[in-house]
CSV table of C-alpha atoms in Angstrom, one decimal:
chain,number,residue,atom,x,y,z
A,1,LEU,CA,-43.9,12.9,-18.9
A,2,GLN,CA,-40.2,12.7,-18.1
A,3,GLU,CA,-38.1,15.7,-19.0
A,4,ALA,CA,-35.0,15.0,-21.2
A,5,ASP,CA,-31.5,15.8,-19.9
A,6,GLU,CA,-30.0,18.9,-21.3
A,7,VAL,CA,-27.4,18.3,-24.0
A,8,PRO,CA,-24.0,19.9,-23.2
A,9,LYS,CA,-22.7,22.6,-25.5
A,10,ASP,CA,-19.7,20.4,-26.4
A,11,PHE,CA,-21.5,17.2,-27.4
A,12,SER,CA,-18.3,15.3,-28.1
A,13,THR,CA,-18.0,14.8,-24.3
A,14,MET,CA,-20.9,12.4,-24.5
A,15,PHE,CA,-18.9,9.9,-26.5
A,16,ASP,CA,-16.7,7.3,-24.8
A,17,ASP,CA,-13.7,6.8,-27.1
A,18,SER,CA,-12.2,4.0,-25.0
A,19,LEU,CA,-14.8,1.5,-26.1
A,20,PHE,CA,-13.7,1.4,-29.8
A,21,LYS,CA,-10.1,2.3,-30.3
A,22,PHE,CA,-7.2,1.0,-32.4
A,23,ASP,CA,-3.9,1.2,-30.7
A,24,THR,CA,-1.1,-1.1,-29.4
A,25,ASP,CA,-1.9,-0.9,-25.7
A,26,SER,CA,-3.0,-4.6,-25.5
A,27,ILE,CA,0.1,-6.1,-27.3
A,28,PRO,CA,2.2,-6.6,-24.2
A,29,GLU,CA,-0.7,-8.3,-22.4
A,30,SER,CA,-1.2,-10.7,-25.3
A,31,ILE,CA,2.5,-11.6,-25.5
A,32,LYS,CA,2.5,-12.3,-21.8
A,33,LEU,CA,-0.5,-14.7,-22.3
A,34,TYR,CA,1.7,-16.7,-24.7
A,35,GLU,CA,4.1,-17.4,-21.7
A,36,GLU,CA,1.3,-18.1,-19.3
A,37,LEU,CA,-0.4,-20.6,-21.6
A,38,ASN,CA,2.9,-22.2,-22.6
A,39,VAL,CA,2.3,-21.6,-26.3
A,40,LYS,CA,5.1,-20.8,-28.8
A,41,HIS,CA,5.1,-17.2,-30.0
A,42,GLU,CA,5.9,-17.6,-33.7
A,43,VAL,CA,5.6,-15.2,-36.6
A,44,LEU,CA,2.7,-15.9,-38.9
A,45,THR,CA,3.8,-17.3,-42.3
A,46,LEU,CA,2.2,-16.9,-45.7
A,47,ILE,CA,0.6,-20.0,-47.1
A,48,PRO,CA,1.4,-20.0,-50.9
A,49,PRO,CA,-1.8,-20.0,-52.9
A,50,GLN,CA,-2.5,-22.6,-55.6
A,51,PHE,CA,-4.1,-20.8,-58.5
A,52,GLU,CA,-4.0,-23.6,-61.0
A,53,ALA,CA,-6.5,-25.9,-59.3
A,54,PRO,CA,-8.4,-28.0,-61.9
A,55,LEU,CA,-12.1,-27.3,-62.0
A,56,PRO,CA,-14.7,-29.9,-62.8
A,57,PRO,CA,-16.4,-29.7,-66.2
A,58,LEU,CA,-19.4,-27.3,-66.2
A,59,GLN,CA,-22.9,-28.6,-66.8
A,60,PRO,CA,-25.5,-26.0,-67.2
A,61,ALA,CA,-28.5,-26.5,-64.8
A,62,VAL,CA,-31.1,-26.0,-67.5
A,63,PHE,CA,-34.3,-27.9,-67.7
A,64,PRO,CA,-36.5,-28.1,-70.9
A,65,PRO,CA,-39.6,-25.8,-70.7
A,66,ALA,CA,-42.7,-27.4,-69.4
A,67,LEU,CA,-45.1,-26.6,-72.1
A,68,ARG,CA,-48.8,-27.1,-71.3
A,69,GLU,CA,-51.5,-27.8,-73.9
A,70,PRO,CA,-53.9,-24.9,-74.3
A,71,PRO,CA,-57.3,-25.6,-72.8
A,72,ALA,CA,-60.0,-26.9,-75.1
A,73,PRO,CA,-62.3,-24.2,-76.6
A,74,ALA,CA,-65.7,-23.7,-75.3
A,75,LEU,CA,-68.4,-26.0,-76.8
A,76,ASP,CA,-70.0,-23.2,-78.7
A,77,LEU,CA,-66.7,-22.4,-80.5
A,78,PHE,CA,-66.4,-26.0,-82.0
A,79,ASP,CA,-67.0,-26.2,-85.7
A,80,LEU,CA,-69.5,-29.0,-86.0
């Protein structure tokens, strides 16, 4: 069997914080890409929502119950 590596006393040194981080380090690179790709760098605008869109009339998706006839009684239960 292979022996496990010893865990350091400060276990936080085992994590790599550079993989998932939120900062503004990549903003200058992305702005430079606009110039390299010859794309206009414009501020995003808000598209006004349309709240009063007409909806089609609702039709419930209901089917009538499929009623089955009960099975016939056994022959010895018939009243002859």
